[in-house]
mmCIF file of N, CA and C in Angstrom:
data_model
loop_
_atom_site.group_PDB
_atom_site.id
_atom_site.type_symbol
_atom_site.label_atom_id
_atom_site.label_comp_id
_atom_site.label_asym_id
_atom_site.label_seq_id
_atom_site.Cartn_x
_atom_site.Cartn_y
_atom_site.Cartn_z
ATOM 1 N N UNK J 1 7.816 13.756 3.483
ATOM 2 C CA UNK J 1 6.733 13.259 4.288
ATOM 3 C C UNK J 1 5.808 14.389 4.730
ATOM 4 N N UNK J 2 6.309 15.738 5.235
ATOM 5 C CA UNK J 2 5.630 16.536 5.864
ATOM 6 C C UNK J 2 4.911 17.154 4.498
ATOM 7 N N UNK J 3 5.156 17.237 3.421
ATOM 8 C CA UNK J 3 4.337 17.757 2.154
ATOM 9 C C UNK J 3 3.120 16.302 2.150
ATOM 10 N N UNK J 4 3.654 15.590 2.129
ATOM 11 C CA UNK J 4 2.151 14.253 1.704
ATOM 12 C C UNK J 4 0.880 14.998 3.060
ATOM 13 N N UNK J 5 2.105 14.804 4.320
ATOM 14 C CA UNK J 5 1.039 14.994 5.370
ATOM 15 C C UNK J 5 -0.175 16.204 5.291
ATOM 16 N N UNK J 6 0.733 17.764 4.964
ATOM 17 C CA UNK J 6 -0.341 18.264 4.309
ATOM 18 C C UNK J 6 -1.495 17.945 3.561
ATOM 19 N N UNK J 7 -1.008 17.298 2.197
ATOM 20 C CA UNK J 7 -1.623 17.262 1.709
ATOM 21 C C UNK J 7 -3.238 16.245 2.254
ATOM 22 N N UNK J 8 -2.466 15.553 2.609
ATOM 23 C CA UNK J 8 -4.062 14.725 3.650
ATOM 24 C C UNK J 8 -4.749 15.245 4.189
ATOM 25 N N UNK J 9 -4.031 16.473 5.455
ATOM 26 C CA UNK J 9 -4.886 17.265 6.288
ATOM 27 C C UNK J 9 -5.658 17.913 5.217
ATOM 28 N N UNK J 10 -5.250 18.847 4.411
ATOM 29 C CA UNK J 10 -6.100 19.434 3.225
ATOM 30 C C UNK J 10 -6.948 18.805 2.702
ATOM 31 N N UNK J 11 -7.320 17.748 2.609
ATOM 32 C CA UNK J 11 -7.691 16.656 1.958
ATOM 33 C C UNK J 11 -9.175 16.235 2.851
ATOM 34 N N UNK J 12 -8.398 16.517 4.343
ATOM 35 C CA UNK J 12 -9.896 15.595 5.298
ATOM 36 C C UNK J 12 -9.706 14.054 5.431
ATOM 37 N N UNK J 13 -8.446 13.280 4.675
ATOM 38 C CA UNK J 13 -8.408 11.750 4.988
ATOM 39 C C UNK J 13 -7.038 11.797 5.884
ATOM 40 N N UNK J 14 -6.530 12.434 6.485
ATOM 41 C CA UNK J 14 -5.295 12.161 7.565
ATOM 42 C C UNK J 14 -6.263 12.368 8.869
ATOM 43 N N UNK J 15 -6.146 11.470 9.676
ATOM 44 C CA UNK J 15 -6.674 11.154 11.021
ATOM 45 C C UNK J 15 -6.038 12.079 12.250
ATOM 46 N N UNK J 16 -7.285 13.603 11.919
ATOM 47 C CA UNK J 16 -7.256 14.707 13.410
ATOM 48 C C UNK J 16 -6.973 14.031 14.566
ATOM 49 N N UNK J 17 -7.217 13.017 14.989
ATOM 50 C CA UNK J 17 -7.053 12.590 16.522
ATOM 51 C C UNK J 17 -5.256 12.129 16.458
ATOM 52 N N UNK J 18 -4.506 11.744 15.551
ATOM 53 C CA UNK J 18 -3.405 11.089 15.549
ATOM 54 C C UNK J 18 -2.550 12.059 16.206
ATOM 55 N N UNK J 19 -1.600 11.579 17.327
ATOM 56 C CA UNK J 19 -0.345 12.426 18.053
ATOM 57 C C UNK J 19 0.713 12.115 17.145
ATOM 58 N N UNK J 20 0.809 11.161 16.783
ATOM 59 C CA UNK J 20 2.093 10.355 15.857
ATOM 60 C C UNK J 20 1.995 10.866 14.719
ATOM 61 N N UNK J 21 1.523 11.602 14.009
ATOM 62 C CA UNK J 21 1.295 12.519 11.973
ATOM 63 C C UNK J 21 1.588 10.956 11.836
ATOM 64 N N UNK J 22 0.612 10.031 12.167
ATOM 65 C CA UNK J 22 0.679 8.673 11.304
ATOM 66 C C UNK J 22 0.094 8.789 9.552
ATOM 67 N N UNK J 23 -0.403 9.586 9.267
ATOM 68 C CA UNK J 23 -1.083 10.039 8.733
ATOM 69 C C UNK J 23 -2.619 9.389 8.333
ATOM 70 N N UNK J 24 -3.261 8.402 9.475
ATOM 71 C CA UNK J 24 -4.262 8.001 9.594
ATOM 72 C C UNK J 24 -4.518 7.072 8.721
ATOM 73 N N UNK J 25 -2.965 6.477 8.467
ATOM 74 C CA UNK J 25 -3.281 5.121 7.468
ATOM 75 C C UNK J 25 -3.402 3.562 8.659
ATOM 76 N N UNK J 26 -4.121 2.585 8.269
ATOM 77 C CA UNK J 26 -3.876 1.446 9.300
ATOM 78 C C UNK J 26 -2.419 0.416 8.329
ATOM 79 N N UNK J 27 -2.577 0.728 7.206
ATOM 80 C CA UNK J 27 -1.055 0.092 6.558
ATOM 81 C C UNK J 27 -0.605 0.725 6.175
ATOM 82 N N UNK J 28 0.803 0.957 6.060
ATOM 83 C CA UNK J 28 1.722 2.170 5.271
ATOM 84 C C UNK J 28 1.974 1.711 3.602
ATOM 85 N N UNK J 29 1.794 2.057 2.703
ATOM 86 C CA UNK J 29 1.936 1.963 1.063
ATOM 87 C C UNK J 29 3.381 2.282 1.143
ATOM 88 N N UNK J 30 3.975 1.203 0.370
ATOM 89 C CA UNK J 30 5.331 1.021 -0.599
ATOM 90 C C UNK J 30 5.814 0.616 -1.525
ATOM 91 N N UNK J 31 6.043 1.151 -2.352
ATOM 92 C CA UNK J 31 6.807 1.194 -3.641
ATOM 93 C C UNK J 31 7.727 0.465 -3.809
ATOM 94 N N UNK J 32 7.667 -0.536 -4.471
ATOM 95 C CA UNK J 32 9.051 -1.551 -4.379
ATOM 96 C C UNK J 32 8.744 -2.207 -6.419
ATOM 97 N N UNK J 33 9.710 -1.182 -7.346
ATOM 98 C CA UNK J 33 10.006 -1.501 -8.400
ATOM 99 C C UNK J 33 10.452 -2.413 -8.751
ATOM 100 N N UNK J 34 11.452 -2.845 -7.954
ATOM 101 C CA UNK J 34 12.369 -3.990 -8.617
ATOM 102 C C UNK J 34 11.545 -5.373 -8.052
ATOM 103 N N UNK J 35 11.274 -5.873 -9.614
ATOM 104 C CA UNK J 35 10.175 -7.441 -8.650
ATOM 105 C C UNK J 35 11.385 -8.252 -8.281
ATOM 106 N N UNK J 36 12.623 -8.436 -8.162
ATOM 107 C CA UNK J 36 13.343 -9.236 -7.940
ATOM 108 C C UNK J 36 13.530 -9.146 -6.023
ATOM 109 N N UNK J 37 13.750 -7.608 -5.933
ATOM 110 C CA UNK J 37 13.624 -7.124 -4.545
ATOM 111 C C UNK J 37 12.513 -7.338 -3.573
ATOM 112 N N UNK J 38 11.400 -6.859 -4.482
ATOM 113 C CA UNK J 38 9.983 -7.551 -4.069
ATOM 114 C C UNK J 38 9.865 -8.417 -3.672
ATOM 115 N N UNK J 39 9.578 -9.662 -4.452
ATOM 116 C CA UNK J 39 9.666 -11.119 -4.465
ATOM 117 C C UNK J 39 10.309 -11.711 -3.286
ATOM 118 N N UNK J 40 11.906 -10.862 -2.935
ATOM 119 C CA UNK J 40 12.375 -11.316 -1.834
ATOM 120 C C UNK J 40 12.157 -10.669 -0.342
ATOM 121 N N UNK J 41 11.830 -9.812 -0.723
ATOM 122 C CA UNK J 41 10.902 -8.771 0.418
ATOM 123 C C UNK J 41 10.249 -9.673 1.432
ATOM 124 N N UNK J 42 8.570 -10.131 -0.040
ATOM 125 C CA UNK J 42 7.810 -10.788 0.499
ATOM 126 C C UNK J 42 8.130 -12.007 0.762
ATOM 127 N N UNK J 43 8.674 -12.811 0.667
ATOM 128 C CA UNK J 43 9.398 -14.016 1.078
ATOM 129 C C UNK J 43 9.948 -13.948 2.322
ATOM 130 N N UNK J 44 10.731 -13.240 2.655
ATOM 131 C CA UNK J 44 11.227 -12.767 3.959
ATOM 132 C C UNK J 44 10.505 -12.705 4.826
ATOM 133 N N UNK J 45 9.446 -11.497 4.414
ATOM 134 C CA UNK J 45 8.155 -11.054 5.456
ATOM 135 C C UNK J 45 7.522 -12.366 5.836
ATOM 136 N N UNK J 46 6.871 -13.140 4.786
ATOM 137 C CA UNK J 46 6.104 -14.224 5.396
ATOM 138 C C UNK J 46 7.148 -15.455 6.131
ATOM 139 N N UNK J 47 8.570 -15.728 5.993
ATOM 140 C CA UNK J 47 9.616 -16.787 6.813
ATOM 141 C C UNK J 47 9.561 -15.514 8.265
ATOM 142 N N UNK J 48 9.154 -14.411 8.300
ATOM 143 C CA UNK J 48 9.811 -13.840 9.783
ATOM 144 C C UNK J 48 8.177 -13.819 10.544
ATOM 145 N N UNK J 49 7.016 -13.478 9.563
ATOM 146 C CA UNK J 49 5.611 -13.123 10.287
ATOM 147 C C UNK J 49 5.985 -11.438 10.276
ATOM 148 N N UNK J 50 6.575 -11.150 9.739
ATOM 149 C CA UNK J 50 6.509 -9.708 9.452
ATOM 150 C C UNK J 50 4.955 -8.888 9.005
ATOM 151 N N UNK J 51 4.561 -9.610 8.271
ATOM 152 C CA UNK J 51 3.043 -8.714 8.126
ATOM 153 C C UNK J 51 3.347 -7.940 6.861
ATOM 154 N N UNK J 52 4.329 -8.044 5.617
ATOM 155 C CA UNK J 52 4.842 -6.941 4.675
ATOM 156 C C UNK J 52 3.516 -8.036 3.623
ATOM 157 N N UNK J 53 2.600 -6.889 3.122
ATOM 158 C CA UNK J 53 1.705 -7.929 1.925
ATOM 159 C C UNK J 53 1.959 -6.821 0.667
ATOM 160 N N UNK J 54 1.500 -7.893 -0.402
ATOM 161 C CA UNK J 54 1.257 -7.284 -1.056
ATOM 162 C C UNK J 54 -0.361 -6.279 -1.603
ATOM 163 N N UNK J 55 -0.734 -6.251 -2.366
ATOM 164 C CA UNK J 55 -2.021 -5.025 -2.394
ATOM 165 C C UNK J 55 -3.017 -5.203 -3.199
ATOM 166 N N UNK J 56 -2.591 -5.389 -4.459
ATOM 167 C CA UNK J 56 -3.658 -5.729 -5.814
ATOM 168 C C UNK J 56 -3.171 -6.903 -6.469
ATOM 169 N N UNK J 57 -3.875 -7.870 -6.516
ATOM 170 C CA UNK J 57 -3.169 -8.902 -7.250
ATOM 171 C C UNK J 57 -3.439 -8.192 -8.834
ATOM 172 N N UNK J 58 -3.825 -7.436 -9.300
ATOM 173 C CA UNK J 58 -4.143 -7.217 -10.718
ATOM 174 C C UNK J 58 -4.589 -5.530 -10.925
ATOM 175 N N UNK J 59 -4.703 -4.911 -11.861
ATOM 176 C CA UNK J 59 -5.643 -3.777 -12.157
ATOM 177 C C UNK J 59 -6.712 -4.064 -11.990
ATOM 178 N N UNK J 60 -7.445 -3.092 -11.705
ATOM 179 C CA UNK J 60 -9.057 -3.477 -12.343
ATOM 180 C C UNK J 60 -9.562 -3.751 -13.444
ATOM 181 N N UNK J 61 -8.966 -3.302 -14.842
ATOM 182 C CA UNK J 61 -9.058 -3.486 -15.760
ATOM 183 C C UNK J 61 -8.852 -4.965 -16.287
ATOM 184 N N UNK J 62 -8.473 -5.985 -15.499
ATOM 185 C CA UNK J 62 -7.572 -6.954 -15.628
ATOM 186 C C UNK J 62 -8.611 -7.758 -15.119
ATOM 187 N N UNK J 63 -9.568 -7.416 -13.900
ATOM 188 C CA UNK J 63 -10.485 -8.106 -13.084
ATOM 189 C C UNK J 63 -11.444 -9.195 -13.929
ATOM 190 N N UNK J 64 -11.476 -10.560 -14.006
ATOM 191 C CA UNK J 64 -12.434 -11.213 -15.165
ATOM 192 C C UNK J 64 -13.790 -11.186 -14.715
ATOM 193 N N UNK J 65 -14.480 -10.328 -13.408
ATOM 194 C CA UNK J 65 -15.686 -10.536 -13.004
ATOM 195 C C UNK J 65 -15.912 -9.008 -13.509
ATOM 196 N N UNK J 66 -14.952 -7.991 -14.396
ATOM 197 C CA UNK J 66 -15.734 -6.972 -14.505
ATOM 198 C C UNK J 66 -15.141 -6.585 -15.993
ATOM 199 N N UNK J 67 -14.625 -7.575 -16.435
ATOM 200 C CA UNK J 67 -14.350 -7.696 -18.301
ATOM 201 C C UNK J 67 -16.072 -6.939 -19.008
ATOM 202 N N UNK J 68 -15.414 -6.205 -19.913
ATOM 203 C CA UNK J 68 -16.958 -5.705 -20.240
ATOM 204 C C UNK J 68 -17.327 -4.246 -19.687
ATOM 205 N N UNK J 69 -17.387 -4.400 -18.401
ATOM 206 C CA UNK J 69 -17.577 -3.614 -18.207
ATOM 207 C C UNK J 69 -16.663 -2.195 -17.259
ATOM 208 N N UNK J 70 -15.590 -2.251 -17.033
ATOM 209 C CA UNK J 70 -14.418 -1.165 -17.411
ATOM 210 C C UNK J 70 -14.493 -0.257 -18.894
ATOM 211 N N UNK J 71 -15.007 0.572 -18.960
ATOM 212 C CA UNK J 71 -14.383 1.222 -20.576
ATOM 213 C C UNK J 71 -12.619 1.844 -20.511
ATOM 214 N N UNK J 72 -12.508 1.480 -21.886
ATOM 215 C CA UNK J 72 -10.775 2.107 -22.070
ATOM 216 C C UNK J 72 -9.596 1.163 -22.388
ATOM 217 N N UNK J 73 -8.906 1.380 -22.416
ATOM 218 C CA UNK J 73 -8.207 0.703 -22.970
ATOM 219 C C UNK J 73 -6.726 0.216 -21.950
ATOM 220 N N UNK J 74 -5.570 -0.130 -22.210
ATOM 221 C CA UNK J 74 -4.634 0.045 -20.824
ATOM 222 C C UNK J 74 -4.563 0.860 -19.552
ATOM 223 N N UNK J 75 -4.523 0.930 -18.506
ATOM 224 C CA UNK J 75 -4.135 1.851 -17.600
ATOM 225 C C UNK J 75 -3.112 0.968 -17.077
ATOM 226 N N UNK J 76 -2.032 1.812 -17.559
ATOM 227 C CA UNK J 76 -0.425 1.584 -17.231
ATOM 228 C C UNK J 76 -0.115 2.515 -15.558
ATOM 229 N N UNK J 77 -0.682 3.033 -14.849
ATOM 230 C CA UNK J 77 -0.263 3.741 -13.637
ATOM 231 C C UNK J 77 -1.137 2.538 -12.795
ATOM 232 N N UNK J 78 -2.289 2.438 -13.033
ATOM 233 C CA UNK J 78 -3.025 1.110 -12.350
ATOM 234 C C UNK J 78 -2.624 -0.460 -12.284
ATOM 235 N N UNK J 79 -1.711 -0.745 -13.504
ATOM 236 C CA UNK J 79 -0.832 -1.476 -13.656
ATOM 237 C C UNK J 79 0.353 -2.164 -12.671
ATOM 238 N N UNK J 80 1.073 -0.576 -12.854
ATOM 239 C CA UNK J 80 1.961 -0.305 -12.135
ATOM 240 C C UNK J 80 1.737 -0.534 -10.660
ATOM 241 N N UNK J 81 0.990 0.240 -9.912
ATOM 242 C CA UNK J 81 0.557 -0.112 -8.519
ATOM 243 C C UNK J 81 0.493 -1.529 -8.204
ATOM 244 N N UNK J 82 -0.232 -2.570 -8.963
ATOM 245 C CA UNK J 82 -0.539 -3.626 -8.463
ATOM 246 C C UNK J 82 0.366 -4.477 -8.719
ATOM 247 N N UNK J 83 1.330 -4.073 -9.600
ATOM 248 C CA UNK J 83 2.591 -4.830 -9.976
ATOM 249 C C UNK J 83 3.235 -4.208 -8.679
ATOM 250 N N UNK J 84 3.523 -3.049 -8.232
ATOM 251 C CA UNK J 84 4.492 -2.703 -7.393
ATOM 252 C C UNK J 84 4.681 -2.488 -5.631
ATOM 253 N N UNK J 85 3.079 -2.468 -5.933
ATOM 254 C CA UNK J 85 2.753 -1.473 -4.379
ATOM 255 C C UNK J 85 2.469 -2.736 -3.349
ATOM 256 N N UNK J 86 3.681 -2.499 -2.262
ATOM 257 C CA UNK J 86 3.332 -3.519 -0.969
ATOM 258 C C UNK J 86 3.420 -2.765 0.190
ATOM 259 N N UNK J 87 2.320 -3.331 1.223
ATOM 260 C CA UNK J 87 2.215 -2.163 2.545
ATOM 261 C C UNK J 87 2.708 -2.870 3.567
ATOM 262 N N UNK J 88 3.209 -1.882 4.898
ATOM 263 C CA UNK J 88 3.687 -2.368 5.901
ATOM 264 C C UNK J 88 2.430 -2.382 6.993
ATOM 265 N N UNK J 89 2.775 -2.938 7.909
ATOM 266 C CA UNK J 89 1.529 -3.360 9.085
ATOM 267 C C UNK J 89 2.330 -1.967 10.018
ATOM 268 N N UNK J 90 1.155 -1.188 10.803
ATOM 269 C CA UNK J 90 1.417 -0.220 11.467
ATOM 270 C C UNK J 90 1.522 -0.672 12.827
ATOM 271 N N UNK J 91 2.704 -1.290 13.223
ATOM 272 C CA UNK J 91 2.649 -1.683 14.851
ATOM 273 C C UNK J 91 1.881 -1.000 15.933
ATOM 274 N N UNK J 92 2.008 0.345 15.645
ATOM 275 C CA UNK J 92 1.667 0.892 17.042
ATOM 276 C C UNK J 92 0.122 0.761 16.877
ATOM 277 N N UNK J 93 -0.454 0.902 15.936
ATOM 278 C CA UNK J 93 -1.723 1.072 15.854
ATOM 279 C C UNK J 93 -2.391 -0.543 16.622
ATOM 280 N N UNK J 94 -1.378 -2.052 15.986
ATOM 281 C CA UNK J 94 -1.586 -3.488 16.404
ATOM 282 C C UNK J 94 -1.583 -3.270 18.479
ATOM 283 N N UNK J 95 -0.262 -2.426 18.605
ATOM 284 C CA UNK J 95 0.175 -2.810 19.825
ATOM 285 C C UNK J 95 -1.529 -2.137 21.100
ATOM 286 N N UNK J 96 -1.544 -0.728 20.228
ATOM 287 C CA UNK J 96 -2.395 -0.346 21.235
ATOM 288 C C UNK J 96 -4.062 -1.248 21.237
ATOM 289 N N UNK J 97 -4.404 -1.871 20.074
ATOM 290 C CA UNK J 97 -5.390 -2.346 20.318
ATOM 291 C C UNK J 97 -5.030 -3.643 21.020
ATOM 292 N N UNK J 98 -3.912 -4.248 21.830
ATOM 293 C CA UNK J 98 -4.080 -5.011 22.659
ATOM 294 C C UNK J 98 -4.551 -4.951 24.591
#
């Protein structure tokens, strides 16, 4: 964690004002390979109101309002993300804006 965090501060997108090294995200990104795990993840999340979503329904490459115009051919890492990547809701960030 403390290497990503660097790397943000270096970066200019991790949020200077944060006390918490939240790292100035408002959802946290997660990796969840196994769609079987997934699937039941998100199932869970939405029976509790957990707030766990998922991220990309598709690549961009995949998008039918921008067929045409993407050049290239597969992107298998872009793929991957939208097949895999689900974020968590950052409580503290919910709690303090009440």
């Amino acid at each position: 964690m403390n290497r990503w965090i660097a790397i943000l501060e270096a970066s200019g997108n991790a949020d200077p004002g944060s006390q918490d090294r939240s790292l100035g995200l408002l959802r946290f990104p997660l990796g969840a390979r196994d769609d079987k795990k997934r699937g039941a993840l998100l199932r869970e999340s939405t029976r509790m109101g957990l707030g766990i979503m998922p991220t990309y329904p598709t690549s961009i490459n995949a998008i039918p309002e921008l067929r045409g115009k993407v050049v290239g051919g597969a992107f298998p890492v872009a793929e991957s993300y939208a097949r895999e990547l689900v974020t968590l809701p950052r409580m503290d960030i919910l709690l303090r804006m009440m």
